[in-house]
PDB file of C-alpha atoms in Angstrom:
ATOM      1  CA  MET C 123       1.820 -36.329   4.711  1.00 51.00           C
ATOM      2  CA  PRO C 124       1.333 -40.146   4.627  1.00 50.00           C
ATOM      3  CA  ASN C 125      -1.497 -40.232   7.167  1.00 55.00           C
ATOM      4  CA  ASP C 126      -3.376 -37.219   5.801  1.00 54.00           C
ATOM      5  CA  PHE C 127      -5.455 -39.229   3.367  1.00 51.00           C
ATOM      6  CA  LEU C 128      -6.649 -41.536   6.153  1.00 50.00           C
ATOM      7  CA  SER C 129      -7.451 -38.575   8.439  1.00 53.00           C
ATOM      8  CA  PHE C 130      -9.441 -36.874   5.691  1.00 47.00           C
ATOM      9  CA  PHE C 131     -11.255 -40.028   4.674  1.00 48.00           C
ATOM     10  CA  LEU C 132     -12.314 -40.840   8.238  1.00 50.00           C
ATOM     11  CA  SER C 133     -13.509 -37.267   8.773  1.00 50.00           C
ATOM     12  CA  TRP C 134     -15.447 -37.410   5.500  1.00 43.00           C
ATOM     13  CA  MET C 135     -17.049 -40.708   6.526  1.00 51.00           C
ATOM     14  CA  SER C 136     -18.235 -39.211   9.817  1.00 55.00           C
ATOM     15  CA  SER C 137     -19.488 -35.934   8.281  1.00 56.00           C
ATOM     16  CA  PRO C 138     -19.382 -35.803   4.444  1.00 54.00           C
ATOM     17  CA  ARG C 139     -21.270 -32.506   4.100  1.00 52.00           C
ATOM     18  CA  ARG C 140     -19.003 -30.698   6.549  1.00 50.00           C
ATOM     19  CA  VAL C 141     -15.672 -32.019   5.207  1.00 47.00           C
ATOM     20  CA  GLY C 142     -16.701 -32.036   1.537  1.00 45.00           C
ATOM     21  CA  ALA C 143     -13.725 -34.069   0.247  1.00 52.00           C
ATOM     22  CA  VAL C 144     -12.382 -37.567   0.721  1.00 45.00           C
ATOM     23  CA  ALA C 145      -8.749 -36.495   0.396  1.00 47.00           C
ATOM     24  CA  PRO C 146      -6.626 -33.432   1.211  1.00 54.00           C
ATOM     25  CA  SER C 147      -5.913 -30.913  -1.543  1.00 63.00           C
ATOM     26  CA  GLY C 148      -2.988 -31.680  -3.812  1.00 89.00           C
ATOM     27  CA  ALA C 149       0.131 -29.637  -4.532  1.00 92.00           C
ATOM     28  CA  ALA C 150      -1.263 -28.171  -7.778  1.00 94.00           C
ATOM     29  CA  LEU C 151      -4.300 -26.711  -6.004  1.00 96.00           C
ATOM     30  CA  ALA C 152      -2.216 -25.482  -3.067  1.00 96.00           C
ATOM     31  CA  ASP C 153       0.095 -23.705  -5.519  1.00 96.00           C
ATOM     32  CA  LEU C 154      -2.826 -22.100  -7.324  1.00 97.00           C
ATOM     33  CA  ILE C 155      -4.870 -20.872  -4.373  1.00 98.00           C
ATOM     34  CA  THR C 156      -1.807 -19.248  -2.763  1.00 98.00           C
ATOM     35  CA  ARG C 157      -0.251 -17.952  -6.017  1.00 97.00           C
ATOM     36  CA  GLU C 158      -1.093 -14.288  -5.436  1.00 98.00           C
ATOM     37  CA  ILE C 159      -0.047 -14.274  -1.768  1.00 98.00           C
ATOM     38  CA  ASN C 160       3.393 -13.447  -0.387  1.00 97.00           C
ATOM     39  CA  ALA C 161       5.077 -12.105   2.742  1.00 95.00           C
ATOM     40  CA  SER C 162       3.812  -8.565   2.062  1.00 96.00           C
ATOM     41  CA  THR C 163       0.158  -9.618   1.955  1.00 97.00           C
ATOM     42  CA  GLY C 164      -0.026  -9.288   5.718  1.00 90.00           C
ATOM     43  CA  PRO C 165      -2.265 -11.239   8.077  1.00 98.00           C
ATOM     44  CA  ILE C 166      -3.910 -14.260   6.458  1.00 98.00           C
ATOM     45  CA  LEU C 167      -7.175 -15.823   7.566  1.00 98.00           C
ATOM     46  CA  GLU C 168      -7.509 -19.467   6.529  1.00 98.00           C
ATOM     47  CA  LEU C 169     -10.893 -21.175   6.756  1.00 98.00           C
ATOM     48  CA  GLY C 170     -11.155 -24.945   6.929  1.00 96.00           C
ATOM     49  CA  PRO C 171      -7.424 -25.721   6.654  1.00 96.00           C
ATOM     50  CA  GLY C 172      -7.967 -29.440   7.313  1.00 92.00           C
ATOM     51  CA  THR C 173      -4.547 -31.076   7.487  1.00 92.00           C
ATOM     52  CA  GLY C 174      -2.754 -27.879   6.420  1.00 95.00           C
ATOM     53  CA  ALA C 175      -2.008 -28.386   2.700  1.00 94.00           C
ATOM     54  CA  PHE C 176      -2.615 -24.692   1.962  1.00 97.00           C
ATOM     55  CA  THR C 177      -0.985 -23.615   5.226  1.00 97.00           C
ATOM     56  CA  TYR C 178       2.313 -25.270   4.315  1.00 97.00           C
ATOM     57  CA  LYS C 179       2.292 -23.498   0.963  1.00 97.00           C
ATOM     58  CA  LEU C 180       1.534 -20.131   2.591  1.00 98.00           C
ATOM     59  CA  LEU C 181       4.590 -20.538   4.806  1.00 98.00           C
ATOM     60  CA  LYS C 182       6.691 -21.389   1.745  1.00 97.00           C
ATOM     61  CA  ARG C 183       5.403 -18.199   0.114  1.00 97.00           C
ATOM     62  CA  GLY C 184       7.000 -16.261   2.968  1.00 97.00           C
ATOM     63  CA  VAL C 185       3.960 -15.678   5.182  1.00 98.00           C
ATOM     64  CA  ARG C 186       5.053 -15.515   8.807  1.00 97.00           C
ATOM     65  CA  PRO C 187       3.534 -18.120  11.159  1.00 98.00           C
ATOM     66  CA  GLN C 188       2.361 -15.353  13.493  1.00 97.00           C
ATOM     67  CA  ASP C 189       0.418 -13.799  10.600  1.00 98.00           C
ATOM     68  CA  LEU C 190      -1.682 -16.940  10.153  1.00 98.00           C
ATOM     69  CA  THR C 191      -5.069 -17.452  11.805  1.00 98.00           C
ATOM     70  CA  LEU C 192      -6.508 -20.906  11.115  1.00 98.00           C
ATOM     71  CA  ILE C 193     -10.232 -21.489  11.646  1.00 98.00           C
ATOM     72  CA  GLU C 194     -11.105 -25.180  11.889  1.00 96.00           C
ATOM     73  CA  TYR C 195     -14.308 -26.869  13.035  1.00 93.00           C
ATOM     74  CA  GLY C 196     -13.117 -30.483  12.901  1.00 86.00           C
ATOM     75  CA  SER C 197     -11.746 -31.489  16.286  1.00 82.00           C
ATOM     76  CA  ASP C 198      -9.342 -34.086  14.840  1.00 84.00           C
ATOM     77  CA  PHE C 199      -7.926 -31.587  12.343  1.00 91.00           C
ATOM     78  CA  MET C 200      -7.685 -29.004  15.120  1.00 92.00           C
ATOM     79  CA  LYS C 201      -5.253 -31.084  17.158  1.00 90.00           C
ATOM     80  CA  LEU C 202      -3.171 -31.853  14.081  1.00 93.00           C
ATOM     81  CA  LEU C 203      -2.922 -28.179  13.097  1.00 96.00           C
ATOM     82  CA  GLN C 204      -1.789 -27.162  16.578  1.00 95.00           C
ATOM     83  CA  VAL C 205       1.071 -29.649  16.374  1.00 95.00           C
ATOM     84  CA  ARG C 206       2.089 -28.830  12.811  1.00 96.00           C
ATOM     85  CA  PHE C 207       1.855 -25.043  13.041  1.00 97.00           C
ATOM     86  CA  PRO C 208       2.756 -24.039  16.613  1.00 97.00           C
ATOM     87  CA  GLY C 209       3.531 -20.462  15.559  1.00 97.00           C
ATOM     88  CA  ALA C 210       0.088 -19.869  14.057  1.00 98.00           C
ATOM     89  CA  ARG C 211      -3.134 -18.965  15.840  1.00 98.00           C
ATOM     90  CA  VAL C 212      -5.401 -22.012  15.577  1.00 97.00           C
ATOM     91  CA  LEU C 213      -9.040 -21.552  16.584  1.00 97.00           C
ATOM     92  CA  TRP C 214     -11.711 -24.225  16.951  1.00 95.00           C
ATOM     93  CA  MET C 215     -14.877 -22.582  15.702  1.00 95.00           C
ATOM     94  CA  ASP C 216     -17.545 -22.507  13.020  1.00 96.00           C
ATOM     95  CA  ALA C 217     -16.570 -20.094  10.228  1.00 97.00           C
ATOM     96  CA  ALA C 218     -20.189 -18.911  10.115  1.00 97.00           C
ATOM     97  CA  ARG C 219     -19.544 -17.211  13.480  1.00 97.00           C
ATOM     98  CA  LEU C 220     -16.699 -15.021  12.233  1.00 97.00           C
ATOM     99  CA  ALA C 221     -18.756 -11.845  12.653  1.00 93.00           C
ATOM    100  CA  THR C 222     -19.544 -12.646  16.298  1.00 93.00           C
ATOM    101  CA  GLU C 223     -15.981 -13.415  17.383  1.00 89.00           C
ATOM    102  CA  PRO C 224     -13.531 -10.455  17.573  1.00 92.00           C
ATOM    103  CA  LEU C 225     -10.521 -11.988  15.821  1.00 96.00           C
ATOM    104  CA  TYR C 226      -8.730  -8.757  14.929  1.00 96.00           C
ATOM    105  CA  ASP C 227      -8.640  -5.146  15.978  1.00 93.00           C
ATOM    106  CA  GLY C 228      -9.944  -3.490  12.833  1.00 93.00           C
ATOM    107  CA  ALA C 229      -9.588  -4.952   9.335  1.00 95.00           C
ATOM    108  CA  PRO C 230      -5.931  -5.820   8.689  1.00 97.00           C
ATOM    109  CA  VAL C 231      -6.370  -9.064   6.722  1.00 98.00           C
ATOM    110  CA  GLY C 232      -4.811  -9.070   3.270  1.00 98.00           C
ATOM    111  CA  ALA C 233      -6.213 -12.401   2.110  1.00 98.00           C
ATOM    112  CA  VAL C 234      -8.643 -15.105   3.138  1.00 98.00           C
ATOM    113  CA  VAL C 235      -7.903 -18.635   1.917  1.00 98.00           C
ATOM    114  CA  SER C 236     -10.895 -20.940   2.084  1.00 98.00           C
ATOM    115  CA  GLY C 237     -11.022 -24.707   1.887  1.00 96.00           C
ATOM    116  CA  LEU C 238     -14.661 -24.775   2.972  1.00 96.00           C
ATOM    117  CA  PRO C 239     -17.188 -26.803   0.931  1.00 94.00           C
ATOM    118  CA  LEU C 240     -19.489 -23.871   0.153  1.00 96.00           C
ATOM    119  CA  LEU C 241     -21.555 -25.904  -2.302  1.00 94.00           C
ATOM    120  CA  ASN C 242     -22.638 -28.140   0.583  1.00 93.00           C
ATOM    121  CA  MET C 243     -23.832 -25.199   2.674  1.00 96.00           C
ATOM    122  CA  SER C 244     -27.054 -23.255   2.888  1.00 96.00           C
ATOM    123  CA  THR C 245     -27.230 -19.783   1.363  1.00 97.00           C
ATOM    124  CA  ARG C 246     -27.633 -18.288   4.832  1.00 97.00           C
ATOM    125  CA  LYS C 247     -24.430 -19.931   6.041  1.00 97.00           C
ATOM    126  CA  VAL C 248     -22.459 -18.868   2.968  1.00 98.00           C
ATOM    127  CA  ILE C 249     -23.581 -15.274   3.542  1.00 98.00           C
ATOM    128  CA  SER C 250     -22.546 -15.470   7.200  1.00 98.00           C
ATOM    129  CA  ILE C 251     -19.102 -16.796   6.276  1.00 98.00           C
ATOM    130  CA  LEU C 252     -18.424 -14.243   3.551  1.00 98.00           C
ATOM    131  CA  SER C 253     -19.755 -11.221   5.436  1.00 98.00           C
ATOM    132  CA  GLY C 254     -17.863 -12.249   8.557  1.00 98.00           C
ATOM    133  CA  ALA C 255     -14.614 -12.793   6.665  1.00 98.00           C
ATOM    134  CA  PHE C 256     -14.843  -9.517   4.734  1.00 98.00           C
ATOM    135  CA  SER C 257     -15.410  -7.616   7.980  1.00 97.00           C
ATOM    136  CA  TYR C 258     -11.713  -8.271   8.659  1.00 98.00           C
ATOM    137  CA  VAL C 259     -10.411  -7.759   5.098  1.00 98.00           C
ATOM    138  CA  ARG C 260      -8.732  -4.435   4.383  1.00 97.00           C
ATOM    139  CA  PRO C 261      -9.439  -2.450   1.187  1.00 96.00           C
ATOM    140  CA  GLY C 262      -7.871  -4.253  -1.748  1.00 96.00           C
ATOM    141  CA  GLY C 263      -7.830  -7.593   0.065  1.00 98.00           C
ATOM    142  CA  ALA C 264      -9.253 -10.785  -1.430  1.00 98.00           C
ATOM    143  CA  PHE C 265     -11.052 -13.986  -0.513  1.00 98.00           C
ATOM    144  CA  TYR C 266      -9.759 -17.084  -2.349  1.00 98.00           C
ATOM    145  CA  GLN C 267     -12.140 -20.017  -2.702  1.00 98.00           C
ATOM    146  CA  PHE C 268     -11.653 -23.295  -4.521  1.00 97.00           C
ATOM    147  CA  THR C 269     -14.342 -25.514  -5.961  1.00 96.00           C
ATOM    148  CA  TYR C 270     -14.703 -28.804  -7.787  1.00 93.00           C
ATOM    149  CA  GLY C 271     -17.651 -27.344  -9.698  1.00 92.00           C
ATOM    150  CA  MET C 272     -17.612 -25.748 -13.136  1.00 92.00           C
ATOM    151  CA  SER C 273     -18.628 -22.273 -11.965  1.00 96.00           C
ATOM    152  CA  CYS C 274     -18.180 -19.975  -9.002  1.00 97.00           C
ATOM    153  CA  PRO C 275     -19.534 -21.663  -5.830  1.00 97.00           C
ATOM    154  CA  VAL C 276     -20.996 -18.344  -4.645  1.00 98.00           C
ATOM    155  CA  PRO C 277     -24.259 -17.614  -6.515  1.00 96.00           C
ATOM    156  CA  ARG C 278     -24.765 -14.271  -8.257  1.00 97.00           C
ATOM    157  CA  PRO C 279     -27.571 -13.162  -5.859  1.00 97.00           C
ATOM    158  CA  VAL C 280     -25.217 -13.641  -2.895  1.00 98.00           C
ATOM    159  CA  LEU C 281     -22.456 -11.672  -4.629  1.00 98.00           C
ATOM    160  CA  ASP C 282     -24.943  -8.884  -5.375  1.00 97.00           C
ATOM    161  CA  ARG C 283     -26.248  -8.808  -1.816  1.00 97.00           C
ATOM    162  CA  LEU C 284     -22.754  -8.539  -0.334  1.00 98.00           C
ATOM    163  CA  GLY C 285     -21.365  -6.157  -2.975  1.00 97.00           C
ATOM    164  CA  LEU C 286     -18.754  -8.635  -4.182  1.00 98.00           C
ATOM    165  CA  ARG C 287     -17.430  -9.778  -7.522  1.00 98.00           C
ATOM    166  CA  ALA C 288     -15.792 -13.092  -8.399  1.00 98.00           C
ATOM    167  CA  LYS C 289     -13.058 -13.824 -10.918  1.00 98.00           C
ATOM    168  CA  LEU C 290     -11.650 -17.136 -11.988  1.00 98.00           C
ATOM    169  CA  VAL C 291      -7.955 -17.215 -11.105  1.00 98.00           C
ATOM    170  CA  ASP C 292      -7.290 -20.484 -12.925  1.00 97.00           C
ATOM    171  CA  ARG C 293      -7.985 -24.211 -12.886  1.00 97.00           C
ATOM    172  CA  ALA C 294      -5.817 -26.872 -11.235  1.00 95.00           C
ATOM    173  CA  LEU C 295      -6.379 -29.667 -13.746  1.00 93.00           C
ATOM    174  CA  LEU C 296      -3.715 -31.852 -12.136  1.00 90.00           C
ATOM    175  CA  ASN C 297      -5.530 -31.872  -8.825  1.00 90.00           C
ATOM    176  CA  VAL C 298      -7.583 -34.979  -8.044  1.00 86.00           C
ATOM    177  CA  PRO C 299     -10.342 -34.195  -8.744  1.00 89.00           C
ATOM    178  CA  PRO C 300      -9.651 -31.128 -10.940  1.00 94.00           C
ATOM    179  CA  ALA C 301     -10.485 -27.877  -9.172  1.00 95.00           C
ATOM    180  CA  ALA C 302     -10.841 -24.155  -9.856  1.00 97.00           C
ATOM    181  CA  VAL C 303      -9.914 -21.158  -7.719  1.00 98.00           C
ATOM    182  CA  TYR C 304     -11.961 -17.944  -7.592  1.00 98.00           C
ATOM    183  CA  ARG C 305     -10.924 -14.579  -6.207  1.00 98.00           C
ATOM    184  CA  LEU C 306     -13.694 -12.634  -4.453  1.00 98.00           C
ATOM    185  CA  THR C 307     -13.240  -8.899  -3.929  1.00 98.00           C
ATOM    186  CA  ARG C 308     -15.401  -5.911  -3.058  1.00 98.00           C
ATOM    187  CA  ARG C 309     -16.991  -4.109  -5.974  1.00 97.00           C
ATOM    188  CA  PRO C 310     -15.847  -0.523  -6.624  1.00 92.00           C
ATOM    189  CA  GLN C 311     -18.006   2.071  -4.903  1.00 79.00           C
ATOM    190  CA  MET C 312     -20.036   4.325  -7.217  1.00 55.00           C
ATOM    191  CA  LYS C 313     -21.338   7.845  -6.678  1.00 54.00           C
ATOM    192  CA  LEU C 314     -23.477  10.159  -8.808  1.00 48.00           C
ATOM    193  CA  ILE C 315     -21.832  13.177 -10.423  1.00 52.00           C
ATOM    194  CA  THR C 316     -23.990  15.449 -12.653  1.00 48.00           C
ATOM    195  CA  GLY C 317     -26.612  12.749 -12.883  1.00 49.00           C
ATOM    196  CA  SER C 318     -24.436   9.872 -14.168  1.00 48.00           C
ATOM    197  CA  PRO C 319     -22.688   7.100 -12.208  1.00 49.00           C
ATOM    198  CA  THR C 320     -18.969   7.821 -11.875  1.00 50.00           C
ATOM    199  CA  LEU C 321     -16.239   6.070 -10.017  1.00 48.00           C
ATOM    200  CA  GLU C 322     -14.525   7.910  -7.212  1.00 48.00           C
ATOM    201  CA  PRO C 323     -10.921   8.630  -8.266  1.00 48.00           C
ATOM    202  CA  SER C 324      -9.579   6.522  -5.402  1.00 43.00           C
ATOM    203  CA  LYS C 325     -11.579   3.545  -6.665  1.00 43.00           C
ATOM    204  CA  ARG C 326     -10.699   3.653 -10.367  1.00 43.00           C
ATOM    205  CA  VAL C 327      -7.649   1.458  -9.980  1.00 41.00           C
ATOM    206  CA  ALA C 328      -9.934  -1.397  -8.932  1.00 40.00           C
ATOM    207  CA  LEU C 329     -11.307  -1.559 -12.470  1.00 38.00           C
ATOM    208  CA  GLU C 330      -7.967  -2.241 -14.110  1.00 41.00           C
ATOM    209  CA  PRO C 331      -7.885  -5.761 -15.595  1.00 41.00           C
ATOM    210  CA  MET C 332      -6.065  -8.363 -13.547  1.00 40.00           C
ATOM    211  CA  HIS C 333      -3.620 -10.693 -15.310  1.00 41.00           C
ATOM    212  CA  HIS C 334      -5.039 -14.110 -16.276  1.00 43.00           C
ATOM    213  CA  ALA C 335      -8.380 -13.420 -14.604  1.00 44.00           C
ATOM    214  CA  ARG C 336     -11.884 -13.878 -15.951  1.00 47.00           C
ATOM    215  CA  ASP C 337     -14.783 -11.870 -14.547  1.00 49.00           C
ATOM    216  CA  HIS C 338     -17.673 -13.979 -13.235  1.00 48.00           C
ATOM    217  CA  SER C 339     -19.501 -11.218 -11.370  1.00 44.00           C
ATOM    218  CA  ALA C 340     -21.971 -10.821 -14.237  1.00 41.00           C
ATOM    219  CA  ALA C 341     -24.589 -13.396 -15.111  1.00 37.00           C
ATOM    220  CA  ARG C 342     -23.488 -15.969 -17.719  1.00 40.00           C
TER     221      ARG C 342
END
């Protein structure tokens, strides 16, 4: 949208750490971060949608407006999102409070799409955001996070603490600046059988390699 750059830039000027970017995400990044999502994914939780670059792409992927919950802390972006996506649920709140606000009955969410600048946040806040988001994610669901950095924006100690693993989906080199998207999922649950760690049969499928994905859950 023509005025999106100005909206983003003004928001960045007023609060650079909270917004984290001077311009909205481009089409290449929007394509990448929503690539594994479709109409069958179910309810989608989007964090920090800004002007709605990812939201538009989710709708084009077949996600129903009523299956979208948009969490935005910027008041200017909030008003814009309400106008652009009247069929979605748009909430003005801090994503770090996800665990304290009952957004869903149970854990039906198939995917979380995050445009939040995690690298600008404290470890405590990142933990609050991830633990709150995953409290709504059903088994097999994923949290998609983009970054302008060269590695996963969620440190290994945080992944270990929350029982998560991160895999690089791909890089959007045509985005300005170039960005990468990571998929965060729960680690398979282990149990001891005859003294050695063995996966429960129902969890073994989670260890099958995913197409075009690189595992970043181990230290590099």
